[in-house]
Coordinates of C-alpha atoms and ligand atoms in Angstrom, one line a residue:
M1 CA 0.0 0.1 0.2
D2 CA 1.2 3.3 -1.3
C3 CA 0.6 5.4 2.1
L4 CA 2.9 7.9 3.3
F5 CA 2.0 7.8 7.3
C6 CA 2.5 3.7 6.9
K7 CA 6.0 4.5 5.6
I8 CA 6.8 6.7 8.9
I9 CA 5.3 4.0 11.0
A10 CA 7.4 1.7 9.4
G11 CA 10.2 4.2 9.7
E12 CA 11.1 4.6 5.7
I13 CA 10.6 7.9 5.8
P14 CA 12.0 9.8 8.4
S15 CA 9.7 11.6 10.9
A16 CA 10.7 13.6 14.4
K17 CA 9.0 10.9 16.9
V18 CA 7.2 12.4 19.9
Y19 CA 5.2 9.5 21.2
E20 CA 4.6 5.5 20.2
D21 CA 3.4 2.4 22.0
E22 CA 2.2 -0.8 20.6
W23 CA -1.5 1.1 18.8
V24 CA 0.5 4.4 18.2
Y25 CA 2.8 6.7 16.7
A26 CA 3.3 10.4 16.9
F27 CA 5.5 13.1 15.3
R28 CA 5.7 16.7 14.0
D29 CA 3.7 17.9 11.1
I30 CA 6.0 18.9 8.2
A31 CA 3.9 22.0 7.9
P32 CA 3.9 22.9 11.6
M33 CA 0.4 25.4 12.0
A34 CA 1.2 26.1 15.4
P35 CA 4.1 26.4 18.5
V36 CA 3.2 22.4 18.7
H37 CA 1.8 20.7 16.0
V38 CA 1.6 16.5 16.9
L39 CA -0.2 14.1 14.3
V40 CA -1.0 11.7 16.2
V41 CA -1.8 8.1 14.2
P42 CA -3.3 4.3 14.5
K43 CA -0.3 1.7 13.5
E44 CA -2.8 0.2 11.9
H45 CA -3.9 1.4 8.7
I46 CA -7.4 3.5 8.4
C47 CA -8.3 5.1 5.6
C48 CA -10.0 8.3 7.8
A49 CA -12.7 8.7 10.6
D50 CA -15.7 6.8 7.6
G51 CA -13.6 3.9 8.4
I52 CA -13.1 3.2 11.8
N53 CA -15.9 -0.2 12.7
A54 CA -16.4 -2.3 16.0
E55 CA -13.3 -4.0 14.8
N56 CA -10.9 -1.4 14.5
S57 CA -11.8 1.3 17.4
H58 CA -10.1 0.1 19.8
N59 CA -7.1 2.0 17.8
V60 CA -9.3 5.5 18.7
A61 CA -9.5 5.1 22.3
R62 CA -6.2 4.0 23.0
I63 CA -5.1 7.4 20.3
F64 CA -7.1 9.4 22.8
E65 CA -6.0 7.6 26.0
A66 CA -2.1 8.8 24.7
I67 CA -3.2 12.9 24.1
P68 CA -3.0 13.5 27.8
K69 CA 0.5 12.3 27.6
I70 CA 1.4 13.8 24.2
A71 CA 0.8 17.2 25.5
A72 CA 1.6 16.5 29.0
A73 CA 5.2 15.9 27.6
E74 CA 4.7 19.3 24.5
G75 CA 4.0 21.5 27.7
L76 CA 0.4 22.4 26.8
T77 CA -0.4 23.1 30.4
N78 CA -3.1 25.4 29.3
G79 CA -5.1 23.3 26.9
Y80 CA -5.3 22.5 22.9
R81 CA -7.0 21.3 19.8
I82 CA -7.5 18.5 18.7
I83 CA -8.5 17.9 15.1
N84 CA -9.3 15.4 12.3
N85 CA -10.3 16.4 8.9
C86 CA -12.1 13.0 7.7
G87 CA -12.5 13.4 3.5
E88 CA -12.7 16.4 0.4
D89 CA -14.3 18.4 2.5
G90 CA -13.2 18.1 5.4
C91 CA -9.7 18.9 3.3
Q92 CA -7.8 15.7 4.3
T93 CA -4.9 15.5 2.3
V94 CA -3.1 12.2 3.8
K95 CA -5.8 8.9 3.4
H96 CA -4.4 7.4 7.0
L97 CA -6.6 8.3 9.9
H98 CA -4.5 11.1 12.2
F99 CA -5.2 13.3 14.8
H100 CA -3.6 17.1 15.3
I101 CA -3.3 17.9 18.7
L102 CA -2.7 22.4 18.0
G103 CA -1.1 24.7 20.8
G104 CA 1.5 26.9 22.0
K105 CA -0.8 29.3 21.8
K106 CA -4.5 30.8 21.9
L107 CA -5.6 29.9 18.7
P108 CA -8.3 31.1 16.8
D109 CA -12.0 30.7 17.9
Q110 CA -13.2 30.4 14.3
M111 CA -13.4 26.6 13.2
A112 CA -14.6 26.7 9.4
Ligands
5GP1 P1 -4.7 16.9 6.9 O1 -5.0 18.1 6.0 O2 -4.9 15.5 6.1 O3 -5.7 16.6 7.5 O4 -3.1 16.6 7.7 C1 -2.1 16.2 6.7 C2 -0.4 16.4 7.7 O5 0.3 15.7 6.9 C3 -0.9 17.7 7.0 O6 -1.0 19.2 8.4 C4 0.6 18.0 6.7 O7 1.4 18.5 6.6 C5 1.2 16.5 7.1 N1 2.6 15.8 6.4 C6 2.0 16.0 5.0 N2 3.1 15.1 4.6 C7 4.8 15.1 6.0 C8 5.2 14.6 5.8 O8 6.0 13.9 5.0 N3 5.8 14.2 7.2 C9 5.6 15.4 8.5 N4 5.7 14.9 9.6 N5 4.3 15.6 8.2 C10 3.1 15.4 7.0
ZN2 ZN1 -1.6 4.2 6.2

């Protein structure tokens, strides 16, 4: 499968890793939109939020268990934003489920 984030997880493409466990990999976004911009992905390939189902949703739970640990390690003591872009209208550019953690400054309150 020709998936950029699968290649990053496999170490075939370098990334700035910030967290890893059995199910989850997290690394710095190559084009940060905030002082802290981390992408959190399941190691299992899931295309997008639309691809979450009863068989693979444990990955999402593991991701959301990892997020507070990542946020703490990044010093995000005053809050942060979690974003998932899904599909064409959501402007998802990489077709491997990922959650953006954005923080380190007061973010704009407009979402769209
Ligand atoms: P999306 O728009 O699909 O929600 O987010 C994809 C994100 O992946 C973008 O924020 C983009 O900057 C990031 N990205 C794309 N290619 C790479 C890469 O090769 N390495 C890293 N670390 N981030 C990438
Ligand atoms: Zn993938």
